[in-house]
Amino acid sequence: MRKLIGCYLIFLALCPFYSAAQENIRFDDNFNLWNIQKGQQATVFANKAYIRAQPNLKATIIDSLSLGNIVTINGSPFKGNTIKNFYAPWHEISYSDGKVKKTGFIWLGLLALGTQTAADGSQYIYGFERFLKSTNEQEPDHFSTVVKLLDSNGNLQAEKSFPFAYSEQTFSQSKLLPAMGLQNVKQIIRIEFLGEACGIPSDYYYVAWTGQQFVSLPSRYSVSDAGVFYYNEKIHFPSEHGKNSQIIYKYIEEGEVIDDNAENPNFKITKKKEEFQWNGTGFEKLQTAN
């Protein structure tokens, strides 16, 4: 445990984009989950995003952009503001309004964390709605995270929110999956928040699109600290395990070091399996089996 705490403190010293002493989450201006660089394009995530003449909330609003609009990042970030209970920087952007090219400044939190385009031209985009402080001990502080589906014309078709308990993850990415053998599912978007340091978890969220609505599927996560412990979850869908077409399996493995041999530590390993039944519109946890 002392090794885990040591790794955690070193990580905070090197990557000061999060402070537990802050009442709200504070992302670093240069290093954050968006990882947006100069020259890259980004998608507007908010239903309506105000564009300002300068990078601050007191500056004049000169325009607004809608959900799904594409912007280009013009340069390095500017000092930010806290909006929706989390701090993020401003960026100068350029975008097109018909044949007219415009520039202005946008708050980073109004842009999507990621976008996936399906074969039919529809788009799955995800981002943060706001950061919410816990109101009870059972629920951690979390981001209200939302995935939205736009049709090929950019019209909003559906959206689904889920809580993401931020734990100093440094990178986010997503992948569009097929139905994976699940009945009445068109596609699944897997949204990942990855930890790249010891003791920082990686979280994976699966959201299925049935053609009529979004449905959250079982999530998974993994975390480890070399020489101390590891915890890993894997999801197996029907197309992967080839068994019951209505069952999703989650395999869980934990390892805890039981000696002090740093070069070749011995782990006490525990394995178990969870089963979830899919009924075409949702799932139910069935049992836990060793």
Coordinates of C-alpha atoms in Angstrom, one line a residue:
M1 CA 0.0 0.0 0.0
R2 CA 2.9 2.4 0.7
K3 CA 4.1 1.8 -2.9
L4 CA 0.7 2.7 -4.2
I5 CA 0.5 5.9 -2.2
G6 CA 4.0 6.8 -3.3
C7 CA 3.1 6.4 -7.0
Y8 CA -0.1 8.5 -6.5
L9 CA 1.8 11.4 -4.9
I10 CA 4.5 11.3 -7.6
F11 CA 1.8 11.3 -10.3
L12 CA 0.1 14.3 -8.8
A13 CA 3.3 16.2 -8.6
L14 CA 4.1 15.6 -12.3
C15 CA 0.5 16.1 -13.6
P16 CA -1.1 18.8 -11.6
F17 CA -4.4 18.9 -13.6
Y18 CA -6.4 17.7 -10.7
S19 CA -6.5 18.8 -7.1
A20 CA -8.5 17.1 -4.4
A21 CA -8.5 20.3 -2.5
Q22 CA -10.5 22.0 -5.2
E23 CA -14.2 22.2 -4.7
N24 CA -14.6 21.6 -8.4
I25 CA -12.5 19.6 -10.9
R26 CA -9.7 21.6 -12.5
F27 CA -8.2 20.4 -15.8
D28 CA -4.7 21.6 -16.8
D29 CA -4.7 24.1 -19.7
N30 CA -2.3 22.0 -21.7
F31 CA -2.8 18.4 -20.6
N32 CA -6.3 17.2 -20.2
L33 CA -8.8 14.5 -21.5
W34 CA -9.5 16.3 -24.8
N35 CA -5.8 16.2 -25.9
I36 CA -6.6 18.8 -28.6
Q37 CA -3.6 20.2 -30.5
K38 CA -3.1 23.1 -32.9
G39 CA -4.5 22.4 -36.3
Q40 CA -6.9 19.6 -35.2
Q41 CA -10.6 19.6 -35.8
A42 CA -13.1 19.2 -33.0
T43 CA -16.9 18.8 -32.8
V44 CA -19.2 21.0 -30.8
F45 CA -20.9 18.9 -28.1
A46 CA -23.2 21.5 -26.5
N47 CA -26.6 22.1 -28.1
K48 CA -25.6 25.8 -28.3
A49 CA -22.0 27.0 -27.8
Y50 CA -21.3 30.7 -27.6
I51 CA -18.2 32.1 -29.4
R52 CA -16.6 35.1 -27.8
A53 CA -14.3 37.9 -29.0
Q54 CA -11.7 37.1 -26.3
P55 CA -10.9 34.0 -24.1
N56 CA -13.0 34.9 -21.0
L57 CA -16.6 35.0 -19.8
K58 CA -16.7 38.8 -19.8
A59 CA -15.9 39.1 -23.5
T60 CA -18.5 39.9 -26.1
I61 CA -20.5 37.0 -27.6
I62 CA -19.9 37.3 -31.3
D63 CA -21.6 34.1 -32.6
S64 CA -23.0 30.7 -31.6
L65 CA -22.5 27.2 -32.9
S66 CA -24.8 24.3 -32.8
L67 CA -24.3 20.6 -31.8
G68 CA -22.2 18.8 -34.4
N69 CA -20.6 21.9 -35.9
I70 CA -16.9 21.4 -36.8
V71 CA -14.2 23.8 -35.6
T72 CA -10.4 24.0 -36.1
I73 CA -8.1 24.7 -33.2
N74 CA -5.8 27.7 -34.1
G75 CA -3.2 27.5 -31.4
S76 CA -2.2 26.9 -27.8
P77 CA -4.8 27.2 -25.0
F78 CA -5.6 30.3 -22.9
K79 CA -6.2 30.5 -19.2
G80 CA -9.7 29.1 -18.6
N81 CA -12.8 29.5 -16.5
T82 CA -15.0 27.2 -14.3
I83 CA -18.3 26.5 -16.0
K84 CA -20.6 23.6 -15.2
N85 CA -18.6 22.9 -12.0
F86 CA -15.3 22.2 -13.8
Y87 CA -12.4 24.3 -15.0
A88 CA -11.1 24.1 -18.5
P89 CA -9.1 26.4 -20.8
W90 CA -10.2 28.5 -23.8
H91 CA -9.1 27.9 -27.4
E92 CA -9.0 30.2 -30.4
I93 CA -10.9 28.5 -33.2
S94 CA -11.8 29.0 -36.9
Y95 CA -14.9 27.7 -38.6
S96 CA -17.0 28.2 -41.7
D97 CA -20.4 30.0 -41.9
G98 CA -21.4 29.2 -45.4
K99 CA -18.6 30.5 -47.5
V100 CA -17.4 32.9 -44.8
K101 CA -14.5 31.8 -42.6
K102 CA -14.8 33.1 -39.0
T103 CA -12.6 33.1 -35.9
G104 CA -13.4 33.4 -32.2
F105 CA -12.8 31.8 -28.8
I106 CA -14.6 28.8 -27.3
W107 CA -14.5 27.2 -23.8
L108 CA -13.0 23.7 -24.2
G109 CA -15.8 22.0 -22.2
L110 CA -18.3 22.8 -24.9
L111 CA -16.4 20.5 -27.4
A112 CA -16.8 16.7 -27.6
L113 CA -14.2 14.4 -26.1
G114 CA -14.6 12.2 -29.1
T115 CA -16.6 11.3 -32.2
Q116 CA -17.2 8.1 -34.1
T117 CA -18.8 8.0 -37.6
A118 CA -20.9 5.0 -38.7
A119 CA -21.1 3.6 -42.2
D120 CA -24.4 5.4 -42.9
G121 CA -22.9 8.8 -42.0
S122 CA -24.5 9.1 -38.6
Q123 CA -22.2 10.3 -35.7
Y124 CA -21.8 9.2 -32.1
I125 CA -20.3 12.0 -30.1
Y126 CA -19.7 12.1 -26.3
G127 CA -18.6 14.7 -23.8
F128 CA -19.3 16.1 -20.3
E129 CA -22.6 17.8 -19.4
R130 CA -21.3 18.9 -16.0
F131 CA -19.5 17.8 -12.9
L132 CA -21.6 16.8 -9.9
K133 CA -20.6 16.7 -6.3
S134 CA -21.8 13.7 -4.3
T135 CA -24.9 14.1 -2.1
N136 CA -24.4 10.8 -0.3
E137 CA -21.6 8.3 0.7
Q138 CA -22.7 5.7 -1.8
E139 CA -22.3 7.9 -4.8
P140 CA -18.9 9.4 -5.7
D141 CA -18.3 12.8 -7.3
H142 CA -18.7 12.3 -11.0
F143 CA -19.1 13.8 -14.5
S144 CA -22.6 13.5 -16.0
T145 CA -21.3 12.1 -19.3
V146 CA -23.5 12.0 -22.4
V147 CA -23.3 10.1 -25.7
K148 CA -25.4 11.7 -28.5
L149 CA -26.4 10.2 -31.9
L150 CA -26.7 12.6 -34.9
D151 CA -28.1 11.4 -38.2
S152 CA -26.3 12.0 -41.5
N153 CA -27.9 15.4 -41.7
G154 CA -26.7 16.4 -38.2
N155 CA -30.0 16.1 -36.5
L156 CA -30.1 14.8 -32.9
Q157 CA -31.7 11.3 -32.8
A158 CA -31.1 10.2 -29.2
E159 CA -28.8 10.8 -26.2
K160 CA -27.9 8.8 -23.1
S161 CA -26.1 9.9 -19.9
F162 CA -24.0 7.9 -17.5
P163 CA -21.8 8.8 -14.5
F164 CA -18.1 8.8 -14.9
A165 CA -16.2 9.0 -11.5
Y166 CA -13.1 10.9 -12.6
S167 CA -9.9 9.5 -11.0
E168 CA -7.0 11.4 -12.7
Q169 CA -7.3 9.6 -16.0
T170 CA -5.2 11.3 -18.7
F171 CA -6.6 10.1 -22.0
S172 CA -10.0 9.4 -23.6
Q173 CA -10.8 7.5 -26.8
S174 CA -13.8 5.6 -28.2
K175 CA -14.5 2.8 -30.7
L176 CA -17.6 1.8 -32.6
L177 CA -18.4 -1.9 -32.3
P178 CA -21.0 -4.0 -34.2
A179 CA -24.0 -5.6 -32.4
M180 CA -21.6 -8.2 -30.8
G181 CA -24.3 -10.9 -31.1
L182 CA -26.9 -9.0 -29.1
Q183 CA -30.5 -9.1 -30.3
N184 CA -32.1 -5.8 -31.4
V185 CA -28.8 -3.9 -31.2
K186 CA -27.5 -1.9 -34.2
Q187 CA -24.2 -0.8 -32.9
I188 CA -22.3 -0.3 -29.6
I189 CA -20.0 2.6 -28.8
R190 CA -17.2 1.8 -26.3
I191 CA -16.0 4.9 -24.4
E192 CA -12.7 4.7 -22.7
F193 CA -11.1 6.9 -20.0
L194 CA -7.5 5.6 -19.6
G195 CA -5.1 5.9 -16.7
E196 CA -1.4 5.9 -17.7
A197 CA 0.2 5.8 -14.2
C198 CA 0.3 3.3 -11.3
G199 CA -2.8 3.2 -9.3
I200 CA -4.9 5.2 -11.8
P201 CA -7.8 3.1 -13.2
S202 CA -8.9 2.7 -16.8
D203 CA -12.7 2.8 -17.3
Y204 CA -14.6 1.3 -20.2
Y205 CA -18.3 2.2 -20.8
Y206 CA -20.5 0.4 -23.4
V207 CA -23.6 2.1 -24.8
A208 CA -25.8 0.1 -27.3
W209 CA -28.0 1.7 -29.9
T210 CA -31.1 -0.4 -30.7
G211 CA -32.3 1.8 -33.5
Q212 CA -34.8 3.5 -31.2
Q213 CA -32.9 4.2 -28.0
F214 CA -29.6 4.0 -26.2
V215 CA -29.1 1.4 -23.5
S216 CA -26.1 1.3 -21.1
L217 CA -24.4 -2.1 -21.0
P218 CA -22.2 -3.5 -18.2
S219 CA -19.1 -1.5 -17.8
R220 CA -15.6 -2.6 -16.8
Y221 CA -12.4 -1.2 -15.4
S222 CA -8.8 -2.2 -14.6
V223 CA -6.1 -0.8 -12.3
S224 CA -2.7 -1.9 -11.2
D225 CA 0.4 -1.0 -9.3
A226 CA 3.5 -3.0 -10.3
G227 CA 4.8 -5.1 -7.4
V228 CA 1.7 -4.5 -5.3
F229 CA -1.6 -5.5 -6.9
Y230 CA -3.7 -5.7 -10.0
Y231 CA -7.4 -5.8 -10.8
N232 CA -8.8 -6.5 -14.3
E233 CA -12.2 -6.9 -15.7
K234 CA -13.1 -8.3 -19.2
I235 CA -16.4 -8.2 -21.0
H236 CA -17.3 -11.1 -23.4
F237 CA -20.3 -10.6 -25.6
P238 CA -22.2 -13.4 -27.4
S239 CA -20.2 -13.1 -30.6
E240 CA -17.0 -13.5 -28.6
H241 CA -17.9 -16.4 -26.2
G242 CA -20.2 -18.3 -28.7
K243 CA -22.5 -19.6 -26.0
N244 CA -25.9 -18.3 -24.9
S245 CA -26.8 -15.4 -27.3
Q246 CA -28.6 -13.6 -24.4
I247 CA -25.7 -13.6 -22.0
I248 CA -22.9 -11.1 -21.4
Y249 CA -20.1 -12.4 -19.3
K250 CA -17.8 -10.3 -17.1
Y251 CA -14.5 -12.0 -16.1
I252 CA -12.8 -10.5 -13.0
E253 CA -9.2 -11.3 -11.9
E254 CA -7.4 -9.9 -8.9
G255 CA -3.8 -10.4 -7.9
E256 CA -2.2 -9.3 -4.7
V257 CA 1.5 -9.7 -3.9
I258 CA 2.2 -12.1 -1.1
D259 CA 6.0 -11.7 -0.8
D260 CA 8.7 -9.0 -1.1
N261 CA 10.5 -10.5 -4.1
A262 CA 10.6 -7.4 -6.3
E263 CA 12.1 -9.1 -9.3
N264 CA 9.7 -12.0 -9.4
P265 CA 6.8 -11.4 -7.0
N266 CA 4.3 -14.1 -6.2
F267 CA 0.6 -13.1 -6.5
K268 CA -2.4 -14.4 -4.7
I269 CA -4.9 -14.6 -7.6
T270 CA -8.6 -14.6 -7.3
K271 CA -11.0 -15.1 -10.2
K272 CA -14.7 -14.8 -10.6
K273 CA -17.4 -14.4 -13.3
E274 CA -20.5 -12.3 -13.5
E275 CA -23.4 -13.0 -15.9
F276 CA -25.8 -10.5 -17.3
Q277 CA -28.9 -11.4 -19.3
W278 CA -29.9 -9.3 -22.3
N279 CA -33.6 -9.2 -23.2
G280 CA -33.5 -7.0 -26.3
T281 CA -34.1 -3.7 -24.5
G282 CA -32.0 -4.0 -21.4
F283 CA -30.0 -6.4 -19.1
E284 CA -30.2 -8.0 -15.7
K285 CA -27.4 -9.3 -13.5
L286 CA -28.0 -13.0 -12.9
Q287 CA -25.4 -14.3 -10.6
T288 CA -21.8 -14.3 -9.5
A289 CA -19.8 -17.5 -10.1
N290 CA -16.3 -18.4 -9.2

